[in-house]
Amino acid sequence: MMRATAQAHPNIALIKYWGNRDQVLRLPSNPSLSMNMAGLITTTTVEFDPGLQHDVLILGGREVSGQGAERVSRFLDHVRAKTSEVVRTVGSPETSEISHLFAHVDSRNNFPSGAGLASSASGFAALALAASAAAGLRLNEAELSRLARLGSGSACRSVPGGYVEWAMGEDDRSSYAHSIAPADHWDLRDVVALIDVEHKAVGSTEGHAVAATSPLQAARVATATDRLAQARSAILNRDFPALADVVELDSLMMHAVMITSSPVLMYWQPATIAVMHAVRQWRLNGLAACTTIDAGPNVHVICTADAAPEVALRLRVVPGVRQVVTTGVGGPAHLISHP
Ligand code: PMV
């Protein structure tokens, strides 16, 4: 009781989430679709401790203060608030104490944080599960996904397993993600080309806030549901050529919004564009691979399992590519120990 450990994978969006209808509740402007990234794992332990005077956050073995710690504390406030709701409604003795307690949070990634590998998605998914279990809350998958969404929108997609859709919903209750196919439905790979960043990019929370300043955002949002339907059916039919076209188009539409926002968000580096050109050419020559890019310079090359070794080999020699990481399709967030 009061302590639990959970694990979650980051996810890569195949149909992107960009812009919120409600910035505080992180209710998205459009639905999105992703796959979890097997092999990349965030492991988080939460312990509510009567001896603490404030929340403590340890990331990768080091205590963190400032904005990162405040964001986690604000997130834990949601868990504490849920705990007191349960106490009020069912008078649960299990959870009665926790609404007043601070927590010790220890989180580590088995991959480099801050390299643009979506650690906020796996981080808040693992935190939602570990904190709610430590607090004695027994949340179902949809409730957990909603909770994770409050920490980082895309984190709601790291709660269910495999291929995951976040139907945007209308309000806090209806905005959560669900799995459309398990991880073993289709053995795709995400071969990530990590590219050097000279300047710290604008984070996605700030990015969502300026999405509506782009005149292209309305057109992107208006057509997102159609692209999502195409991507969903390509996944269900394991149709790689159909998936490749819509995944590249959707990523380019998001970046079209980013580079026409005010302020301008230009995440691409020269090597980002070099990889995009290379992969398009490889696909024309018969390699089953396509690109998608998040709010950073790295390029995620989505490909079939048999194409992955060749894709990784070729990416390693593209100038400006610093490292190549291959991941498969991952399962859901899960507890590895709890009371
Ligand atoms: O969850 P956030 O607020 O970090 O936003 C994620 C935004 C993108 O990664 C660019 C797209 C997505 O759908 O994951």
PDB file of C-alpha atoms in Angstrom, residues 67 113-116 197-204 206 265-267 269 295-297:
ATOM      1  CA  GLN A  67       9.361  23.414 -14.132  1.00  0.00           C
ATOM      2  CA  SER A 113      15.791  11.460 -22.303  1.00  0.00           C
ATOM      3  CA  GLY A 114      15.654  14.799 -24.081  1.00  0.00           C
ATOM      4  CA  ALA A 115      16.761  13.225 -27.380  1.00  0.00           C
ATOM      5  CA  GLY A 116      13.250  13.659 -28.771  1.00  0.00           C
ATOM      6  CA  VAL A 197      20.023  19.648 -32.258  1.00  0.00           C
ATOM      7  CA  GLU A 198      21.910  22.902 -31.896  1.00  0.00           C
ATOM      8  CA  HIS A 199      19.187  24.936 -30.197  1.00  0.00           C
ATOM      9  CA  LYS A 200      16.670  23.734 -27.704  1.00  0.00           C
ATOM     10  CA  ALA A 201      13.388  23.360 -29.555  1.00  0.00           C
ATOM     11  CA  VAL A 202      10.089  24.850 -28.384  1.00  0.00           C
ATOM     12  CA  GLY A 203       8.320  22.148 -26.370  1.00  0.00           C
ATOM     13  CA  SER A 204       5.039  20.646 -27.506  1.00  0.00           C
ATOM     14  CA  GLU A 206       3.930  25.723 -26.090  1.00  0.00           C
ATOM     15  CA  LEU A 265       8.301  26.559 -35.243  1.00  0.00           C
ATOM     16  CA  MET A 266      10.963  25.133 -37.521  1.00  0.00           C
ATOM     17  CA  TYR A 267      11.980  21.766 -36.100  1.00  0.00           C
ATOM     18  CA  GLN A 269      17.519  20.401 -39.503  1.00  0.00           C
ATOM     19  CA  ALA A 295       8.278  18.286 -32.564  1.00  0.00           C
ATOM     20  CA  GLY A 296      12.019  17.888 -33.119  1.00  0.00           C
ATOM     21  CA  PRO A 297      14.589  17.113 -35.816  1.00  0.00           C
TER      22      PRO A 297
END
